[in-house]
């Protein structure tokens, strides 16, 4: 946060370069965490989670940089690169022959496999920036087994942890999709997220969900679920207690309870 503030108030290219180097290091670190058939077979809870807790039509909002989540969905046939990340201009023309992704994963903080391109394709905006994603078998062992696509790997796109978050246009579109999904969702499931105050968009998302008459409530799965629940409870003037189900414990130990709750 301090680096962002100093960079915004200075003309120093050094600070901007330093920020870019931090993003590159974070992206390289999280590229190591990927899905695999061995991981799926060796983890009974993960196998149960990806096959039974997530259904076609679900929209997932992820703050994580790694690609293990969508990679595991790919292995069980619930994610494809064709609109799997949401917005239309994420390389969709390259995957038009594949079926639309059954599950949408909106990575609103970017991803280790996202990269910043120099311009929108097929437009007259040479100075505009767009976002694409690297697609290879190391990340997607099923759908990318015989395919590779990547570009500008030296320009990864992630939003590093900071109170100063200025997303690219593409990420704003992802947020709009998330908001739209919140207005029609029957259930909102929060797993392993502390709902920190700097992620104000999540508060807005929950407000949008609670503002709909048809919602069936919010499920929080966390080792200490009362903490994120307390953050939400303090924010709203009305009593929202009846809309929440708290499941205490790590997801690997509570998967059966979660599946029972949402089915």
CSV table of C-alpha atoms in Angstrom, one decimal:
chain,number,residue,atom,x,y,z
A,1,UNK,CA,0.0,0.0,0.0
A,2,UNK,CA,2.8,2.4,0.9
A,3,UNK,CA,4.6,1.6,-2.4
A,4,UNK,CA,1.4,2.3,-4.4
A,5,UNK,CA,0.8,5.6,-2.6
A,6,UNK,CA,4.4,6.7,-3.2
A,7,UNK,CA,4.3,5.7,-6.9
A,8,UNK,CA,1.0,7.5,-7.4
A,9,UNK,CA,2.5,10.7,-6.0
A,10,UNK,CA,5.8,10.5,-7.8
A,11,UNK,CA,7.0,10.6,-11.3
A,12,UNK,CA,9.7,8.0,-10.5
A,13,UNK,CA,9.8,5.2,-13.0
A,14,UNK,CA,11.9,3.2,-10.4
A,15,UNK,CA,8.8,2.8,-8.1
A,16,UNK,CA,6.6,1.7,-11.0
A,17,UNK,CA,9.3,-0.8,-12.1
A,18,UNK,CA,9.6,-2.1,-8.5
A,19,UNK,CA,5.8,-2.6,-8.3
A,20,UNK,CA,6.0,-4.5,-11.6
A,21,UNK,CA,8.8,-6.7,-10.2
A,22,UNK,CA,6.7,-7.5,-7.1
A,23,UNK,CA,3.8,-8.6,-9.3
A,24,UNK,CA,6.1,-10.8,-11.5
A,25,UNK,CA,7.6,-12.5,-8.4
A,26,UNK,CA,4.1,-13.2,-7.0
A,27,UNK,CA,2.9,-14.6,-10.3
A,28,UNK,CA,5.9,-16.9,-10.6
A,29,UNK,CA,5.4,-18.1,-7.1
A,30,UNK,CA,1.8,-19.0,-7.5
A,31,UNK,CA,2.3,-20.7,-10.9
A,32,UNK,CA,3.7,-23.6,-8.9
A,33,UNK,CA,0.3,-24.5,-7.5
A,34,UNK,CA,-1.6,-26.4,-10.2
A,35,UNK,CA,-4.1,-29.2,-10.6
A,36,UNK,CA,-3.2,-32.8,-11.5
A,37,UNK,CA,-4.8,-36.2,-11.8
A,38,UNK,CA,-2.6,-37.4,-8.9
A,39,UNK,CA,-3.8,-34.6,-6.7
A,40,UNK,CA,-7.4,-35.3,-7.5
A,41,UNK,CA,-7.0,-39.1,-6.9
A,42,UNK,CA,-5.0,-38.7,-3.7
A,43,UNK,CA,-7.4,-36.2,-2.0
A,44,UNK,CA,-10.8,-37.7,-1.3
A,45,UNK,CA,-12.2,-34.4,0.0
A,46,UNK,CA,-11.1,-32.4,-3.1
A,47,UNK,CA,-12.6,-35.1,-5.4
A,48,UNK,CA,-15.8,-34.8,-3.5
A,49,UNK,CA,-15.7,-31.0,-3.5
A,50,UNK,CA,-15.1,-30.5,-7.2
A,51,UNK,CA,-17.5,-33.2,-8.3
A,52,UNK,CA,-20.4,-32.7,-5.9
A,53,UNK,CA,-20.2,-29.3,-4.2
A,54,UNK,CA,-19.9,-27.3,-7.5
A,55,UNK,CA,-22.6,-27.6,-10.2
A,56,UNK,CA,-23.1,-26.5,-13.7
A,57,UNK,CA,-24.2,-22.8,-13.9
A,58,UNK,CA,-22.3,-21.9,-10.7
A,59,UNK,CA,-20.3,-18.6,-10.7
A,60,UNK,CA,-17.2,-18.6,-8.5
A,61,UNK,CA,-15.5,-15.4,-7.4
A,62,UNK,CA,-11.9,-16.1,-6.6
A,63,UNK,CA,-9.4,-13.8,-5.0
A,64,UNK,CA,-6.6,-16.4,-5.4
A,65,UNK,CA,-3.7,-16.0,-7.9
A,66,UNK,CA,-3.0,-19.7,-8.5
A,67,UNK,CA,-4.9,-21.8,-11.1
A,68,UNK,CA,-5.5,-25.0,-9.1
A,69,UNK,CA,-9.2,-24.3,-8.6
A,70,UNK,CA,-10.1,-24.0,-12.3
A,71,UNK,CA,-7.6,-26.7,-13.2
A,72,UNK,CA,-9.3,-29.2,-10.9
A,73,UNK,CA,-12.7,-28.2,-12.4
A,74,UNK,CA,-11.2,-28.8,-15.8
A,75,UNK,CA,-10.2,-32.3,-14.8
A,76,UNK,CA,-13.8,-33.2,-13.7
A,77,UNK,CA,-15.3,-31.7,-16.9
A,78,UNK,CA,-16.7,-28.5,-15.3
A,79,UNK,CA,-14.5,-25.8,-16.7
A,80,UNK,CA,-13.3,-25.0,-20.2
A,81,UNK,CA,-11.3,-22.0,-21.5
A,82,UNK,CA,-14.3,-21.0,-23.6
A,83,UNK,CA,-15.8,-18.2,-21.4
A,84,UNK,CA,-14.5,-20.0,-18.4
A,85,UNK,CA,-13.0,-16.8,-17.0
A,86,UNK,CA,-16.1,-14.8,-17.8
A,87,UNK,CA,-15.7,-12.0,-20.2
A,88,UNK,CA,-15.8,-12.4,-24.0
A,89,UNK,CA,-12.5,-11.0,-25.0
A,90,UNK,CA,-10.4,-13.4,-22.9
A,91,UNK,CA,-9.0,-15.2,-25.9
A,92,UNK,CA,-12.5,-16.6,-26.7
A,93,UNK,CA,-12.0,-16.7,-30.5
A,94,UNK,CA,-9.3,-19.2,-29.9
A,95,UNK,CA,-11.6,-21.7,-28.1
A,96,UNK,CA,-14.8,-21.2,-30.1
A,97,UNK,CA,-14.8,-24.9,-31.0
A,98,UNK,CA,-15.2,-26.0,-27.4
A,99,UNK,CA,-18.4,-26.0,-25.4
A,100,UNK,CA,-19.0,-23.1,-23.1
A,101,UNK,CA,-17.6,-23.6,-19.7
A,102,UNK,CA,-20.2,-25.1,-17.3
A,103,UNK,CA,-18.8,-23.1,-14.4
A,104,UNK,CA,-17.5,-19.5,-14.5
A,105,UNK,CA,-14.5,-18.5,-12.4
A,106,UNK,CA,-14.2,-14.7,-12.0
A,107,UNK,CA,-10.7,-13.9,-10.7
A,108,UNK,CA,-11.1,-10.3,-9.7
A,109,UNK,CA,-7.6,-10.0,-8.4
A,110,UNK,CA,-6.0,-11.3,-11.5
A,111,UNK,CA,-4.2,-14.7,-11.9
A,112,UNK,CA,-0.7,-16.1,-12.2
A,113,UNK,CA,-1.6,-17.1,-15.8
A,114,UNK,CA,-3.2,-13.7,-16.8
A,115,UNK,CA,-1.0,-11.4,-18.8
A,116,UNK,CA,-1.4,-7.8,-20.0
A,117,UNK,CA,-1.6,-7.3,-23.7
A,118,UNK,CA,-0.7,-4.1,-25.6
A,119,UNK,CA,-4.0,-3.6,-27.3
A,120,UNK,CA,-7.5,-4.9,-27.8
A,121,UNK,CA,-7.6,-7.3,-30.7
A,122,UNK,CA,-9.2,-6.1,-33.9
A,123,UNK,CA,-9.7,-2.5,-32.7
A,124,UNK,CA,-8.0,0.9,-33.5
A,125,UNK,CA,-6.9,1.4,-29.9
A,126,UNK,CA,-3.2,0.8,-30.0
A,127,UNK,CA,-2.6,2.4,-26.5
A,128,UNK,CA,-5.3,0.4,-24.8
A,129,UNK,CA,-4.5,-2.6,-22.6
A,130,UNK,CA,-6.4,-5.8,-22.5
A,131,UNK,CA,-5.9,-9.1,-20.6
A,132,UNK,CA,-5.4,-12.6,-21.9
A,133,UNK,CA,-4.4,-15.8,-20.3
A,134,UNK,CA,-1.8,-18.5,-20.8
A,135,UNK,CA,-3.2,-21.8,-21.7
A,136,UNK,CA,-1.0,-24.9,-21.4
A,137,UNK,CA,-1.1,-28.4,-20.0
A,138,UNK,CA,0.9,-27.5,-16.9
A,139,UNK,CA,-2.1,-25.5,-15.8
A,140,UNK,CA,-4.9,-27.4,-17.5
A,141,UNK,CA,-3.8,-31.0,-17.9
A,142,UNK,CA,-7.0,-32.1,-19.5
A,143,UNK,CA,-8.2,-29.4,-21.9
A,144,UNK,CA,-4.7,-28.1,-22.8
A,145,UNK,CA,-3.1,-31.6,-23.3
A,146,UNK,CA,-2.6,-30.9,-27.0
A,147,UNK,CA,-2.8,-27.1,-27.0
A,148,UNK,CA,-0.7,-24.2,-26.0
A,149,UNK,CA,-1.4,-20.5,-26.1
A,150,UNK,CA,0.5,-17.7,-24.3
A,151,UNK,CA,1.8,-14.3,-24.8
A,152,UNK,CA,3.6,-11.4,-23.0
A,153,UNK,CA,4.6,-13.7,-20.2
A,154,UNK,CA,6.8,-11.0,-18.9
A,155,UNK,CA,3.7,-8.9,-18.2
A,156,UNK,CA,1.7,-10.9,-15.7
A,157,UNK,CA,-1.6,-9.4,-14.5
A,158,UNK,CA,-2.3,-9.6,-10.9
A,159,UNK,CA,-3.5,-7.0,-8.3
A,160,UNK,CA,-1.0,-7.3,-5.5
A,161,UNK,CA,-2.3,-7.1,-1.9
A,162,UNK,CA,-2.9,-3.5,-1.2
A,163,UNK,CA,-5.5,-1.0,0.0
A,164,UNK,CA,-4.9,0.7,-3.4
A,165,UNK,CA,-6.6,-1.4,-6.0
A,166,UNK,CA,-7.1,0.1,-9.4
A,167,UNK,CA,-8.3,-2.8,-11.7
A,168,UNK,CA,-8.0,-2.9,-15.4
A,169,UNK,CA,-11.1,-2.5,-17.5
A,170,UNK,CA,-11.3,-6.3,-18.0
A,171,UNK,CA,-11.4,-6.8,-14.2
A,172,UNK,CA,-14.2,-4.2,-13.9
A,173,UNK,CA,-16.2,-6.3,-16.4
A,174,UNK,CA,-15.6,-9.3,-14.2
A,175,UNK,CA,-16.9,-7.4,-11.2
A,176,UNK,CA,-20.0,-6.4,-13.2
A,177,UNK,CA,-20.6,-10.1,-14.0
A,178,UNK,CA,-20.2,-11.0,-10.3
A,179,UNK,CA,-22.7,-8.3,-9.3
A,180,UNK,CA,-25.2,-9.6,-11.9
A,181,UNK,CA,-24.8,-13.2,-10.6
A,182,UNK,CA,-25.4,-12.0,-7.1
A,183,UNK,CA,-28.9,-10.7,-8.0
A,184,UNK,CA,-30.0,-14.2,-9.2
A,185,UNK,CA,-28.1,-16.5,-6.9
A,186,UNK,CA,-30.0,-18.7,-4.5
A,187,UNK,CA,-27.1,-19.2,-2.2
A,188,UNK,CA,-23.8,-17.5,-1.5
A,189,UNK,CA,-21.0,-19.6,-0.2
A,190,UNK,CA,-17.9,-18.0,1.4
A,191,UNK,CA,-14.9,-20.3,1.8
A,192,UNK,CA,-11.6,-19.2,3.5
A,193,UNK,CA,-12.2,-15.5,3.1
A,194,UNK,CA,-11.8,-13.0,6.0
A,195,UNK,CA,-13.8,-10.3,4.1
A,196,UNK,CA,-11.1,-7.7,4.8
A,197,UNK,CA,-12.1,-4.0,4.7
A,198,UNK,CA,-9.8,-3.3,1.8
A,199,UNK,CA,-11.8,-5.7,-0.3
A,200,UNK,CA,-14.8,-3.3,-0.3
A,201,UNK,CA,-16.2,-4.9,-3.5
A,202,UNK,CA,-17.0,-8.1,-1.5
A,203,UNK,CA,-19.2,-6.0,0.9
A,204,UNK,CA,-21.0,-4.5,-2.0
A,205,UNK,CA,-21.5,-8.0,-3.5
A,206,UNK,CA,-23.0,-9.4,-0.3
A,207,UNK,CA,-25.2,-6.3,0.0
A,208,UNK,CA,-26.5,-7.0,-3.6
A,209,UNK,CA,-27.2,-10.6,-2.7
A,210,UNK,CA,-29.0,-9.8,0.5
A,211,UNK,CA,-31.1,-7.2,-1.3
A,212,UNK,CA,-32.8,-9.8,-3.4
A,213,UNK,CA,-36.0,-11.4,-2.1
A,214,UNK,CA,-35.3,-14.9,-3.4
A,215,UNK,CA,-31.9,-15.6,-1.7
A,216,UNK,CA,-31.8,-18.7,0.5
A,217,UNK,CA,-28.9,-17.4,2.7
A,218,UNK,CA,-25.2,-17.3,3.0
A,219,UNK,CA,-22.9,-20.2,4.0
A,220,UNK,CA,-19.6,-19.4,5.6
A,221,UNK,CA,-17.0,-22.2,5.8
A,222,UNK,CA,-14.0,-21.2,7.9
A,223,UNK,CA,-11.9,-22.4,10.8
A,224,UNK,CA,-13.3,-19.3,12.6
A,225,UNK,CA,-16.5,-18.5,10.7
A,226,UNK,CA,-17.7,-16.1,13.4
A,227,UNK,CA,-15.0,-13.6,12.5
A,228,UNK,CA,-16.1,-12.9,8.9
A,229,UNK,CA,-19.7,-13.2,10.0
A,230,UNK,CA,-19.1,-10.6,12.7
A,231,UNK,CA,-17.7,-8.2,10.1
A,232,UNK,CA,-20.8,-8.5,8.1
A,233,UNK,CA,-23.2,-8.4,11.0
A,234,UNK,CA,-21.7,-5.1,12.3
A,235,UNK,CA,-22.1,-3.5,8.8
A,236,UNK,CA,-25.9,-4.0,8.4
A,237,UNK,CA,-28.5,-2.2,10.4
A,238,UNK,CA,-31.1,-5.0,10.0
A,239,UNK,CA,-30.8,-8.5,11.5
A,240,UNK,CA,-29.2,-10.7,8.9
A,241,UNK,CA,-28.5,-13.6,11.3
A,242,UNK,CA,-31.3,-15.8,9.9
A,243,UNK,CA,-29.7,-15.6,6.4
A,244,UNK,CA,-26.4,-17.3,7.6
A,245,UNK,CA,-25.2,-20.8,8.1
A,246,UNK,CA,-21.8,-21.1,9.8
A,247,UNK,CA,-19.7,-24.2,9.2
A,248,UNK,CA,-16.7,-24.3,11.5
A,249,UNK,CA,-13.6,-26.1,10.3
A,250,UNK,CA,-11.3,-26.5,7.3
A,251,UNK,CA,-13.0,-27.4,4.1
A,252,UNK,CA,-11.3,-30.8,3.9
A,253,UNK,CA,-13.0,-31.7,7.2
A,254,UNK,CA,-16.4,-30.2,6.6
A,255,UNK,CA,-17.1,-31.1,2.9
A,256,UNK,CA,-19.9,-33.5,3.8
A,257,UNK,CA,-21.6,-30.8,5.9
A,258,UNK,CA,-21.3,-28.3,3.1
A,259,UNK,CA,-22.7,-30.5,0.4
A,260,UNK,CA,-25.7,-31.5,2.7
A,261,UNK,CA,-26.3,-27.8,3.4
A,262,UNK,CA,-26.4,-26.6,-0.2
A,263,UNK,CA,-28.1,-29.5,-1.8
